GROMACS .gro file of N, CA, C and O in nm:
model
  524
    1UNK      N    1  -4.688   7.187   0.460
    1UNK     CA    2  -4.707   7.159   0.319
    1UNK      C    3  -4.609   7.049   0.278
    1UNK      O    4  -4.492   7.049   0.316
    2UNK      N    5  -4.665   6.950   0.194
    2UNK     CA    6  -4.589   6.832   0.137
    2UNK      C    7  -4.504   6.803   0.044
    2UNK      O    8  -4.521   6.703  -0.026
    3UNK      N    9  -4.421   6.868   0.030
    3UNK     CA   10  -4.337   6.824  -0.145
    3UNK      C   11  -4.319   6.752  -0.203
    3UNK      O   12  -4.228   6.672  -0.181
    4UNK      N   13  -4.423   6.745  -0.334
    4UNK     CA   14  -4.418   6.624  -0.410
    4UNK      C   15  -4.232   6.598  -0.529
    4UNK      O   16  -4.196   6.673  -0.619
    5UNK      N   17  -4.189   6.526  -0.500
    5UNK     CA   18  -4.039   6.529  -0.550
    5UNK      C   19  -4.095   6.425  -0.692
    5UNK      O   20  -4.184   6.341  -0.684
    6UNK      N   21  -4.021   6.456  -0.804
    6UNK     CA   22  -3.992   6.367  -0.866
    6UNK      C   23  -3.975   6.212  -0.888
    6UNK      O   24  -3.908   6.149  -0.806
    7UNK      N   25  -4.005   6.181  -0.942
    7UNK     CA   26  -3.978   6.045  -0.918
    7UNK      C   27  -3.826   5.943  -0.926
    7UNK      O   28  -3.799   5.835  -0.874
    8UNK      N   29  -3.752   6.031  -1.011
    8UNK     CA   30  -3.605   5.986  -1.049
    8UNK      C   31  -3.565   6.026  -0.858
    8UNK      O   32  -3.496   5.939  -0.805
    9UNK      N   33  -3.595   6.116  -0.788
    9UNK     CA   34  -3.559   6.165  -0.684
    9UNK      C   35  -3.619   6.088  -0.584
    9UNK      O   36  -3.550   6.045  -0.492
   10UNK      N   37  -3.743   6.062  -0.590
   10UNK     CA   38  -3.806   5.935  -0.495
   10UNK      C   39  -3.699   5.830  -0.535
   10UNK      O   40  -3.613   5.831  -0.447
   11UNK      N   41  -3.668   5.743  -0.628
   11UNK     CA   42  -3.578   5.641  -0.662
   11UNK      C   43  -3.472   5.607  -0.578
   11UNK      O   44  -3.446   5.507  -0.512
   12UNK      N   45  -3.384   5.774  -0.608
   12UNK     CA   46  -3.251   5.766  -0.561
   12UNK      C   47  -3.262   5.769  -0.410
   12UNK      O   48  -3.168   5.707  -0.359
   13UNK      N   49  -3.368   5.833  -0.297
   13UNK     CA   50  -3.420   5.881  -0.210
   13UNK      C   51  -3.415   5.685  -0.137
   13UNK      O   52  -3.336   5.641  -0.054
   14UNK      N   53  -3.545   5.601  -0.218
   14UNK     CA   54  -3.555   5.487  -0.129
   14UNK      C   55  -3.384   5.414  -0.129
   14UNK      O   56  -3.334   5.359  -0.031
   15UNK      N   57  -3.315   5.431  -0.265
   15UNK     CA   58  -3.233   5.369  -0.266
   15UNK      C   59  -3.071   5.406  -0.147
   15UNK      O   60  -2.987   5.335  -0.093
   16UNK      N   61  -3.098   5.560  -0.154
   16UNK     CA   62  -2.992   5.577  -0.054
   16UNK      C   63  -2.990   5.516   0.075
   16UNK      O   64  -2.909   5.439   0.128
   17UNK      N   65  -3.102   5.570   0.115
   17UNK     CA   66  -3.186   5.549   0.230
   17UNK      C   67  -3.129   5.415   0.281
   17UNK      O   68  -3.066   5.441   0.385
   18UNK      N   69  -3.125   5.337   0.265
   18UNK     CA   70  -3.093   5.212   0.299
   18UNK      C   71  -2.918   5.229   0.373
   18UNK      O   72  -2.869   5.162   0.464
   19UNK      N   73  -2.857   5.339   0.296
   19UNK     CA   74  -2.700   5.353   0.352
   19UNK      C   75  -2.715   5.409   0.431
   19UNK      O   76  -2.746   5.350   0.534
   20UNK      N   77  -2.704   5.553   0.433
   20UNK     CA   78  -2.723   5.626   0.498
   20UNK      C   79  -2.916   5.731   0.535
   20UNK      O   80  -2.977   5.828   0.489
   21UNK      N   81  -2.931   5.645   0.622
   21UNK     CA   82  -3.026   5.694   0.662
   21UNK      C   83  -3.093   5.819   0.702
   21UNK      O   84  -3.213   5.842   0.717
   22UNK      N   85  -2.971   5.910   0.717
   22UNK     CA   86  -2.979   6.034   0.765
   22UNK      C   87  -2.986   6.144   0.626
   22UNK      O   88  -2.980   6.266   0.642
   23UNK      N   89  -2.999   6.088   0.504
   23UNK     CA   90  -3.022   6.168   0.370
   23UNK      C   91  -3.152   6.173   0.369
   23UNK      O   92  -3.216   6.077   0.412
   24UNK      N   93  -3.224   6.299   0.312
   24UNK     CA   94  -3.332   6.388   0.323
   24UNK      C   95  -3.343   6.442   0.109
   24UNK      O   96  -3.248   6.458   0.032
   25UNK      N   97  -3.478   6.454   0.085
   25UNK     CA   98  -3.445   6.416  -0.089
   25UNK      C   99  -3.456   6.555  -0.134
   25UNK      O  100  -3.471   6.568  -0.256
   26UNK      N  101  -3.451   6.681  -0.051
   26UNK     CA  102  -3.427   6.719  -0.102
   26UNK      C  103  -3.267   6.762  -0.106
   26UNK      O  104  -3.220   6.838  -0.190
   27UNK      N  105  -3.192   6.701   0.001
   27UNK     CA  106  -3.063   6.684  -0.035
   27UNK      C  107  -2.998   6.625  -0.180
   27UNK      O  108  -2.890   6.642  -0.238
   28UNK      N  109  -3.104   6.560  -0.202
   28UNK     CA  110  -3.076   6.431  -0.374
   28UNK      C  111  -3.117   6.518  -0.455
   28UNK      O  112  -3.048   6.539  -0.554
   29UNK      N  113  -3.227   6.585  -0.436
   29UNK     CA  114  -3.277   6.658  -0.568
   29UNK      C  115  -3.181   6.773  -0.614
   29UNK      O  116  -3.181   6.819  -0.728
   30UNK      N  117  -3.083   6.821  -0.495
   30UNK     CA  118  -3.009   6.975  -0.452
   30UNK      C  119  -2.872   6.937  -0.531
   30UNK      O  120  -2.799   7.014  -0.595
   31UNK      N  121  -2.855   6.756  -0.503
   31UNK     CA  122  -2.684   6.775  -0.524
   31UNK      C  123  -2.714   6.694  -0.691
   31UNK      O  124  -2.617   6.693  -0.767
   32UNK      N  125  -2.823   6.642  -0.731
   32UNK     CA  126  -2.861   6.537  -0.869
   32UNK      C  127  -2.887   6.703  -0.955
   32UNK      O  128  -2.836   6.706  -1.067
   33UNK      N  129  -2.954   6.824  -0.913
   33UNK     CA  130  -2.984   6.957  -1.018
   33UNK      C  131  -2.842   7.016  -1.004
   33UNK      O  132  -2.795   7.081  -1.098
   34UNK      N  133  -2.775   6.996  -0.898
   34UNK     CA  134  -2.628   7.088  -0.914
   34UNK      C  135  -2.490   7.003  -0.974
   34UNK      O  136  -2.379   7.050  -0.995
   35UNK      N  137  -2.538   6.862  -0.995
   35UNK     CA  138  -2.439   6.785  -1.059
   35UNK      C  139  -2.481   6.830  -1.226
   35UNK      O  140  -2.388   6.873  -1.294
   36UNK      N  141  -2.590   6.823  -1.276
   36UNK     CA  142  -2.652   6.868  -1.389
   36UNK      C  143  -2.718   6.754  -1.439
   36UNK      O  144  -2.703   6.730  -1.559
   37UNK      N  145  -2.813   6.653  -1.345
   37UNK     CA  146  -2.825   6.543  -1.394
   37UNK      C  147  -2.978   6.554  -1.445
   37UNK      O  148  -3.031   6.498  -1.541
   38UNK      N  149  -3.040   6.654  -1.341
   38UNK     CA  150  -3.181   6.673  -1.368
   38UNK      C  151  -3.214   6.831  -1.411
   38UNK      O  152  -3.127   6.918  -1.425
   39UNK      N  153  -3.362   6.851  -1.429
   39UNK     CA  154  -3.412   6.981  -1.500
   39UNK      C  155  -3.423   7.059  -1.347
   39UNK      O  156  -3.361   7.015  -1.250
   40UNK      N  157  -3.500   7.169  -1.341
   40UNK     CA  158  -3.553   7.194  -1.221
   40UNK      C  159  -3.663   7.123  -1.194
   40UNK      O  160  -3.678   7.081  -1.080
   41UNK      N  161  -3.760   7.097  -1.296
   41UNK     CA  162  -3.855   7.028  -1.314
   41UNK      C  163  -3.843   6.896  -1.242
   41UNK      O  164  -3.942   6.828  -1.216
   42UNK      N  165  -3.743   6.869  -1.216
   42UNK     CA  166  -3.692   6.727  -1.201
   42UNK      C  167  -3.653   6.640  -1.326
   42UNK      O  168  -3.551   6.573  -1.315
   43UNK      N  169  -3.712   6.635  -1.425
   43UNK     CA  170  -3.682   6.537  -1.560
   43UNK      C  171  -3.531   6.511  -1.589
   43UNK      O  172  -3.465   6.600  -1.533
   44UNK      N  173  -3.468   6.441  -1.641
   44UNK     CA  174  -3.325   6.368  -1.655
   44UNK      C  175  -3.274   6.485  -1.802
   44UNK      O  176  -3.337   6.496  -1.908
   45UNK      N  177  -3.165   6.549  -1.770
   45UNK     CA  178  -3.111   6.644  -1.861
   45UNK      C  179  -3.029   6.518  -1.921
   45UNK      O  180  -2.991   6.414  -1.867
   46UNK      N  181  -3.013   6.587  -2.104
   46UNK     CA  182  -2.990   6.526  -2.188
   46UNK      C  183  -2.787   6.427  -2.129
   46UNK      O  184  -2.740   6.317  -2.159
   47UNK      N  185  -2.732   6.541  -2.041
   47UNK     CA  186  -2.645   6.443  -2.029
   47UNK      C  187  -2.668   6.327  -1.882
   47UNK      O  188  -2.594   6.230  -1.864
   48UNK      N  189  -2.773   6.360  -1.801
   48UNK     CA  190  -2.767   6.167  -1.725
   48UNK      C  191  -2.801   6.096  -1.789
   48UNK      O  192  -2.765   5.981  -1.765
   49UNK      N  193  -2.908   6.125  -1.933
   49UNK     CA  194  -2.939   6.041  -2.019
   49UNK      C  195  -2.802   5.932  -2.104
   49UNK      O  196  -2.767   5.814  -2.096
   50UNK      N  197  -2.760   6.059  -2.187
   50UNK     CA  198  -2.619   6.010  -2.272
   50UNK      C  199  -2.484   5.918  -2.145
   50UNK      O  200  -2.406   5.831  -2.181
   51UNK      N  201  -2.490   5.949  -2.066
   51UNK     CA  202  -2.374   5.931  -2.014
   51UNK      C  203  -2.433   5.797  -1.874
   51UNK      O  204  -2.376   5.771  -1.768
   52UNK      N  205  -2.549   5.743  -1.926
   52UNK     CA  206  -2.654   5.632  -1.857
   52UNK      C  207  -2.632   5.656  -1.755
   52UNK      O  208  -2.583   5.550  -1.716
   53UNK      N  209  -2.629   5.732  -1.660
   53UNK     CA  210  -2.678   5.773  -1.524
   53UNK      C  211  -2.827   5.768  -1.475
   53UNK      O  212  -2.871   5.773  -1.360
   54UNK      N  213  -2.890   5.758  -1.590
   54UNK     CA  214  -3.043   5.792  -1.599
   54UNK      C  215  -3.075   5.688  -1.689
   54UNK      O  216  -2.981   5.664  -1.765
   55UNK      N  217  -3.189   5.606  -1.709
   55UNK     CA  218  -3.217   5.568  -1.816
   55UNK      C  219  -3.373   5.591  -1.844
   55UNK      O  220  -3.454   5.620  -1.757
   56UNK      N  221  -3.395   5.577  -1.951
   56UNK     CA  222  -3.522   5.626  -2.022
   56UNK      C  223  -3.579   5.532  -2.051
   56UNK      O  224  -3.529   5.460  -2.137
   57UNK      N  225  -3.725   5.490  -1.981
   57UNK     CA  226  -3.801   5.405  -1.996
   57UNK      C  227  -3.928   5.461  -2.071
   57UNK      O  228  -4.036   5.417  -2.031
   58UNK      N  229  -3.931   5.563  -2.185
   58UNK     CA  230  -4.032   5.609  -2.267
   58UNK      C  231  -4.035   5.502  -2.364
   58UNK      O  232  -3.930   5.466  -2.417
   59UNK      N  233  -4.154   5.442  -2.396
   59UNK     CA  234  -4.203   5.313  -2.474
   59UNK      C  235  -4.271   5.428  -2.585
   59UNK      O  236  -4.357   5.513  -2.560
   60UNK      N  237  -4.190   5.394  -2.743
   60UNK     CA  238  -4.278   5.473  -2.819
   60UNK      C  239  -4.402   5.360  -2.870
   60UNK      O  240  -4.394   5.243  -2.833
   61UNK      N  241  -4.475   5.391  -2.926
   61UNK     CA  242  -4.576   5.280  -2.974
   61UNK      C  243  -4.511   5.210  -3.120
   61UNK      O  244  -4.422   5.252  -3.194
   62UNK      N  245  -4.577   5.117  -3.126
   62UNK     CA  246  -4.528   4.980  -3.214
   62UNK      C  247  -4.394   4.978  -3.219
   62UNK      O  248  -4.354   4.985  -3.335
   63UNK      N  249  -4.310   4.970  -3.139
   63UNK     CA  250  -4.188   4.925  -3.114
   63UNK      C  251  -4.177   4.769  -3.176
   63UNK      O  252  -4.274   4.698  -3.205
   64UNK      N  253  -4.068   4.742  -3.187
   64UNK     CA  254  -4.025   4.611  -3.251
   64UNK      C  255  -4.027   4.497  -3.100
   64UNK      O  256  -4.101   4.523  -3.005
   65UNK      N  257  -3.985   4.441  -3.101
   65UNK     CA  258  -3.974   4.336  -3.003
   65UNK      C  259  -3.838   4.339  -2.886
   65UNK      O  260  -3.822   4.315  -2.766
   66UNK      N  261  -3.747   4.392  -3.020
   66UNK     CA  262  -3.605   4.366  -3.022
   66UNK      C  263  -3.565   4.490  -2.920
   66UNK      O  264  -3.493   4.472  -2.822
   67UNK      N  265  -3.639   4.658  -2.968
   67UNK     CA  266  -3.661   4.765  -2.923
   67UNK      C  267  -3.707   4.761  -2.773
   67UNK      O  268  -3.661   4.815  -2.673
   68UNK      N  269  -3.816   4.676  -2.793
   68UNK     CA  270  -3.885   4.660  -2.657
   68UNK      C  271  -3.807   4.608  -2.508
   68UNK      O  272  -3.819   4.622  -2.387
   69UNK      N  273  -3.721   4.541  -2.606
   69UNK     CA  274  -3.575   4.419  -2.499
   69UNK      C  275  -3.530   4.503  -2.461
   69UNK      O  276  -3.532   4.489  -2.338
   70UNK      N  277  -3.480   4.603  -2.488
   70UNK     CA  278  -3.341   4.734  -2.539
   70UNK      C  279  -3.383   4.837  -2.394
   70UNK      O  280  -3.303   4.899  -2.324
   71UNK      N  281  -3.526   4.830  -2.379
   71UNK     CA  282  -3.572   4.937  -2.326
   71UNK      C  283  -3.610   4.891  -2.174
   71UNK      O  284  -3.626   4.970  -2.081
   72UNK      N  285  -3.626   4.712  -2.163
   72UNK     CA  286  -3.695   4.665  -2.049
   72UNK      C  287  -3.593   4.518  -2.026
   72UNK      O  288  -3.663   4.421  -1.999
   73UNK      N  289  -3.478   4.494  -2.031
   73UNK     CA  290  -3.342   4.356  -2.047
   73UNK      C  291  -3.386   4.281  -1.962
   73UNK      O  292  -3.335   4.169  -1.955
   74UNK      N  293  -3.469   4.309  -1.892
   74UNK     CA  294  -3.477   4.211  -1.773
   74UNK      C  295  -3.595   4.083  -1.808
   74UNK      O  296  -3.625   3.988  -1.736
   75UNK      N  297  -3.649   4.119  -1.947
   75UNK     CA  298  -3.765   4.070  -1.987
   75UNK      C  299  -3.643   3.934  -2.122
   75UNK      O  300  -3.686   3.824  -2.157
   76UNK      N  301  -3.563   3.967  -2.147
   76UNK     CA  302  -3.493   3.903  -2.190
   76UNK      C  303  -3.433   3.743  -2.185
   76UNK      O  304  -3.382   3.677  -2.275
   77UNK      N  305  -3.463   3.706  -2.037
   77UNK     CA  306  -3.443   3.544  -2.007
   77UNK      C  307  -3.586   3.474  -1.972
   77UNK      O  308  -3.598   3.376  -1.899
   78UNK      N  309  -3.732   3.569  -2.064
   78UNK     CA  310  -3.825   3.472  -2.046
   78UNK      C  311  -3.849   3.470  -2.194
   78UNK      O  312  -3.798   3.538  -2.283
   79UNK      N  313  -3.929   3.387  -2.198
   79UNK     CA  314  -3.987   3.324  -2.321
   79UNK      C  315  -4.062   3.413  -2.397
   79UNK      O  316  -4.155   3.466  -2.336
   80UNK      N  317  -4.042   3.453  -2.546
   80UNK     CA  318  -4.084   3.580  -2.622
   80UNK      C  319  -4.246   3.540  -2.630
   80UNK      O  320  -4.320   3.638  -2.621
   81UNK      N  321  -4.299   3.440  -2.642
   81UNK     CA  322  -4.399   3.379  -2.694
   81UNK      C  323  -4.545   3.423  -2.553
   81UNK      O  324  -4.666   3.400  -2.556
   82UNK      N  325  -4.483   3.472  -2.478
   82UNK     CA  326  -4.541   3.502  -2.314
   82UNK      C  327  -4.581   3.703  -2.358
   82UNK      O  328  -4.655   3.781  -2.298
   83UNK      N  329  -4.501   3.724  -2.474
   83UNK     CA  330  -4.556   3.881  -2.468
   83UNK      C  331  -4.642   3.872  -2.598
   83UNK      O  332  -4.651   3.767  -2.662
   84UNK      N  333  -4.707   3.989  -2.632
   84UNK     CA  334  -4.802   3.983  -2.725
   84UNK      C  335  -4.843   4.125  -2.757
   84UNK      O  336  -4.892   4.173  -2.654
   85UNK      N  337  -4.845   4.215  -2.859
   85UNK     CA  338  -4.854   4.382  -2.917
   85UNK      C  339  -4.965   4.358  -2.902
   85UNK      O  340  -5.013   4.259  -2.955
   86UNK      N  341  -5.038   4.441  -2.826
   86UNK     CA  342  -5.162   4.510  -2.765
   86UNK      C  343  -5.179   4.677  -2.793
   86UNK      O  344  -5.148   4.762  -2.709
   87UNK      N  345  -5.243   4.713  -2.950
   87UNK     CA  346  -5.295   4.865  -2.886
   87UNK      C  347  -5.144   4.898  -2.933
   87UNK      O  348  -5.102   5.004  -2.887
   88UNK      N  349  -5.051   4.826  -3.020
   88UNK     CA  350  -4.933   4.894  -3.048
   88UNK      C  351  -4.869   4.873  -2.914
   88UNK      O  352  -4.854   4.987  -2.872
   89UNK      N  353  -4.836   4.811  -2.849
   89UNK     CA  354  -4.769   4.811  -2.694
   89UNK      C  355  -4.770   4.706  -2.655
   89UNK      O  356  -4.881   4.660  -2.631
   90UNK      N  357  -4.647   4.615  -2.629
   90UNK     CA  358  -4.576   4.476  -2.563
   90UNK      C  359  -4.672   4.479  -2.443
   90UNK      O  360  -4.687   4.572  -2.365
   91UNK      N  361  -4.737   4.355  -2.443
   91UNK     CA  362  -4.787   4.326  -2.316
   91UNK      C  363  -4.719   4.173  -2.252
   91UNK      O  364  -4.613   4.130  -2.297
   92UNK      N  365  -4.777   4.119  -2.171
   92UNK     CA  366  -4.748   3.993  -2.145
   92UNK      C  367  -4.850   3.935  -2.067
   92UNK      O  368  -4.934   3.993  -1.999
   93UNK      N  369  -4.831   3.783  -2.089
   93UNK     CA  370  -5.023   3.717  -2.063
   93UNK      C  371  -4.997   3.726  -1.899
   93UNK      O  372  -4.909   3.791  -1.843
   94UNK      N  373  -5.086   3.654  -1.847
   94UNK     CA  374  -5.127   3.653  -1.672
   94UNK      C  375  -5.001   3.529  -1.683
   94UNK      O  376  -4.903   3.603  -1.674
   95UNK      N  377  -4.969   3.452  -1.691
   95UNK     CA  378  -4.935   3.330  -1.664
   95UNK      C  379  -4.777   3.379  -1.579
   95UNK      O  380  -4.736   3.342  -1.469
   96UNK      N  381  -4.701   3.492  -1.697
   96UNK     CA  382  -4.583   3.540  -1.680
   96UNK      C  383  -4.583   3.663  -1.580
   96UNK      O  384  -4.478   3.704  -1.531
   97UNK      N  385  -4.692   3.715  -1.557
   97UNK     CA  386  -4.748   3.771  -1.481
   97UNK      C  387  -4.724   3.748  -1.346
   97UNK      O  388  -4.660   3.827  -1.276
   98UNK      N  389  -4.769   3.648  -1.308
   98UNK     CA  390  -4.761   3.536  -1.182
   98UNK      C  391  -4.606   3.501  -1.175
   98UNK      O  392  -4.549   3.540  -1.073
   99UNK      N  393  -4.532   3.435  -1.266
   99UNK     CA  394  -4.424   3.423  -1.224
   99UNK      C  395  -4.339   3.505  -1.201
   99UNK      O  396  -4.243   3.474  -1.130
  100UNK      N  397  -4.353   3.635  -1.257
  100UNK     CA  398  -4.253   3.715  -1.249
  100UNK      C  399  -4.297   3.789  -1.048
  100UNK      O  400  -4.229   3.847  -0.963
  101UNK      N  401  -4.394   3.758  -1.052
  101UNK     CA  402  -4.496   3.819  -0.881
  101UNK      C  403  -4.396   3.739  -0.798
  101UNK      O  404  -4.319   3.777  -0.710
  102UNK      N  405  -4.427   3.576  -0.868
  102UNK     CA  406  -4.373   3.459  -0.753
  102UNK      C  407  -4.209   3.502  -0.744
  102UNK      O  408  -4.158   3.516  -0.632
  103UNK      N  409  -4.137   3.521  -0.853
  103UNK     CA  410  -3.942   3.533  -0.826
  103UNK      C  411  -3.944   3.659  -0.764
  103UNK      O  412  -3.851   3.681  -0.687
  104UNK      N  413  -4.046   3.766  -0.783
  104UNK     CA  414  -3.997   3.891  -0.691
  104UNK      C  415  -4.004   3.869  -0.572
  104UNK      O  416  -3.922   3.919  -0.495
  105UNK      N  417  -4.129   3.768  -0.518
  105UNK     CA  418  -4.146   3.759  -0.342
  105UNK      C  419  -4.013   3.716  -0.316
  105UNK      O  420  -3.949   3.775  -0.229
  106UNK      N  421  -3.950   3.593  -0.397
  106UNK     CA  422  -3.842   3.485  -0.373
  106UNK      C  423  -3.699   3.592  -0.332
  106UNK      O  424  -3.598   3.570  -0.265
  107UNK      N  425  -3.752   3.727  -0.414
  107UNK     CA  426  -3.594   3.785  -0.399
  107UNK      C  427  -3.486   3.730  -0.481
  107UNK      O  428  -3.375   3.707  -0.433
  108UNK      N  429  -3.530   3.697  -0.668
  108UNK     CA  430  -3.415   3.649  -0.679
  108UNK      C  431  -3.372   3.770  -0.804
  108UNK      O  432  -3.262   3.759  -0.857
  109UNK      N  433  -3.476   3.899  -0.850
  109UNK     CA  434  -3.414   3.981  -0.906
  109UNK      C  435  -3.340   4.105  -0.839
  109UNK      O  436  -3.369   4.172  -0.740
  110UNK      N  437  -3.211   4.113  -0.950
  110UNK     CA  438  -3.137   4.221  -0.928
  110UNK      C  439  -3.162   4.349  -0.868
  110UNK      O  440  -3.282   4.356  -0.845
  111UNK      N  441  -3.107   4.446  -0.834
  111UNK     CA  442  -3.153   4.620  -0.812
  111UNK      C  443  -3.223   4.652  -0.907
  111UNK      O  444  -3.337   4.697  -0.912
  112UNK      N  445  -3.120   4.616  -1.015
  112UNK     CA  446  -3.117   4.701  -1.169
  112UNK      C  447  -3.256   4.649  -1.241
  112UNK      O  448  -3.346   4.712  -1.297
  113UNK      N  449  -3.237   4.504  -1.214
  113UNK     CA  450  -3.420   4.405  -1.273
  113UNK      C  451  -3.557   4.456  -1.208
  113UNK      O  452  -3.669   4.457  -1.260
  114UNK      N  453  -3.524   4.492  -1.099
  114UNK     CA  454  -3.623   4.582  -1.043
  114UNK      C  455  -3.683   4.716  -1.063
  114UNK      O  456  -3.792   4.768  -1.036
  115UNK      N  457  -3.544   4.764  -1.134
  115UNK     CA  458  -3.606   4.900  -1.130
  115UNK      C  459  -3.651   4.879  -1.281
  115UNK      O  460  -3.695   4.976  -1.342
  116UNK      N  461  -3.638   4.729  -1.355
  116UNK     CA  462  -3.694   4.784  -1.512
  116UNK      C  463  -3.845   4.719  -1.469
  116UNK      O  464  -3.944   4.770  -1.521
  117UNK      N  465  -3.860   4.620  -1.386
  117UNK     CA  466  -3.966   4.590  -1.382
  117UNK      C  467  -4.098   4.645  -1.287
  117UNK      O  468  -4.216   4.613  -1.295
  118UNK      N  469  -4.024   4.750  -1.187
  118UNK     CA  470  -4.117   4.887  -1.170
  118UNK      C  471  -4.160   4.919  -1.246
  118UNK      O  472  -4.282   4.902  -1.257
  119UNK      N  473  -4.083   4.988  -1.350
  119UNK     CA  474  -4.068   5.052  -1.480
  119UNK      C  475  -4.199   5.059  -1.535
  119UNK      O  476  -4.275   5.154  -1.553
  120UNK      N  477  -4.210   4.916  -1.560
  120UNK     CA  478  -4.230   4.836  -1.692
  120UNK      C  479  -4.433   4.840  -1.594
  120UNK      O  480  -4.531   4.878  -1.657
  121UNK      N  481  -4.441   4.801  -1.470
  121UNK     CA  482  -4.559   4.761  -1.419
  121UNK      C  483  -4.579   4.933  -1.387
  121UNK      O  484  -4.699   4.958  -1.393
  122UNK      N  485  -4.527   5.014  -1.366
  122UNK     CA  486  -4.592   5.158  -1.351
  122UNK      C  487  -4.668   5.143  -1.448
  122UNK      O  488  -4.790   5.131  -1.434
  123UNK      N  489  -4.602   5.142  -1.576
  123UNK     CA  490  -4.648   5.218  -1.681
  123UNK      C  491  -4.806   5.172  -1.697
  123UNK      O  492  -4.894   5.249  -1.734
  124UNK      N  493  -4.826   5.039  -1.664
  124UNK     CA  494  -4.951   4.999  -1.673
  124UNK      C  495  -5.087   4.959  -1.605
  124UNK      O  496  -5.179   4.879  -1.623
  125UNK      N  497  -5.039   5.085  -1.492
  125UNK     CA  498  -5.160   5.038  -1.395
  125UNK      C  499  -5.253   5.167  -1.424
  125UNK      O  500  -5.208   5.271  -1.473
  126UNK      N  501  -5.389   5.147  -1.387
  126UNK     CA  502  -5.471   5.202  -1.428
  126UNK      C  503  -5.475   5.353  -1.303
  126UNK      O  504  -5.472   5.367  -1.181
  127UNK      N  505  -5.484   5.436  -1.415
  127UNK     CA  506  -5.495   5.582  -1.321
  127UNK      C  507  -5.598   5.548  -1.219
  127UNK      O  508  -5.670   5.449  -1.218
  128UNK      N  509  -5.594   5.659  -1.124
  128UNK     CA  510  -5.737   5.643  -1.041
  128UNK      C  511  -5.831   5.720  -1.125
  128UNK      O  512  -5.947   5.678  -1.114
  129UNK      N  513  -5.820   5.805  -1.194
  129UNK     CA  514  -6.004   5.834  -1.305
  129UNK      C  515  -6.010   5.717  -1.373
  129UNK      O  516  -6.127   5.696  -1.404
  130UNK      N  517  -5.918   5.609  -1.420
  130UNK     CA  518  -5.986   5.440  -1.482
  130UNK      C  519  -6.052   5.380  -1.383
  130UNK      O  520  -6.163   5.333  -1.408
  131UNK      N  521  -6.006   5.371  -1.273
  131UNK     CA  522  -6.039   5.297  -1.132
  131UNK      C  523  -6.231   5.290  -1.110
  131UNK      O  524  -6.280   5.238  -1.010
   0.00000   0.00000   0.00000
């Protein structure tokens, strides 16, 4: 049987992984619920939140622009005029689309730019019942 882990726990899981290879997630999930960072559920308890160990990429609808920065920084050194409120929700055209595709192959964003721009492209891919 397969254990589906969390996703904050998949995260920390690819990211260890790279050090020490010999970490197993539910070692991450065992020592991240006994530090008090997560629920059992897995979800981020109110203090990894407060104390940014965790950060919260919940997009409420019609967010401001400014809000939207706050929540996704990495979107911050392109051009505002490239996003556009869709449906109450920051989108951004194909054009920025593409470039942001082309600097990820290049390798020139951060850990941290990555994980907002996971983030940011989870949120908007189409379930498989849209598919």
């Amino acid at each position: 049987m397969e254990i589906i882990y969390p996703s904050l726990i998949e995260e920390a899981y690819h990211h260890s992984k790279k050090f020490h290879p010999e970490i197993t997630k539910e070692a991450i999930y065992r020592h991240f619920y006994e530090a008090g960072l997560i629920k059992e559920n897995g979800d981020p308890t109110e203090k990894a939140l407060s104390e940014g160990v965790v950060k919260d990429y919940t997009e409420d609808w019609d967010l401001t622009f400014e809000a939207f920065l706050a929540i996704y920084p990495v979107f911050r050194s392109f051009d505002p005029k490239h996003f556009k409120k869709i449906n109450y929700f920051w989108e951004m055209d194909l054009a920025l689309q593409e470039k942001i595709l082309d600097q990820w192959e290049q390798e020139i964003f951060t850990e941290e730019e990555i994980i907002d721009l996971t983030a940011f492209f989870e949120e908007r891919l189409p379930s498989e019942k849209e598919q």
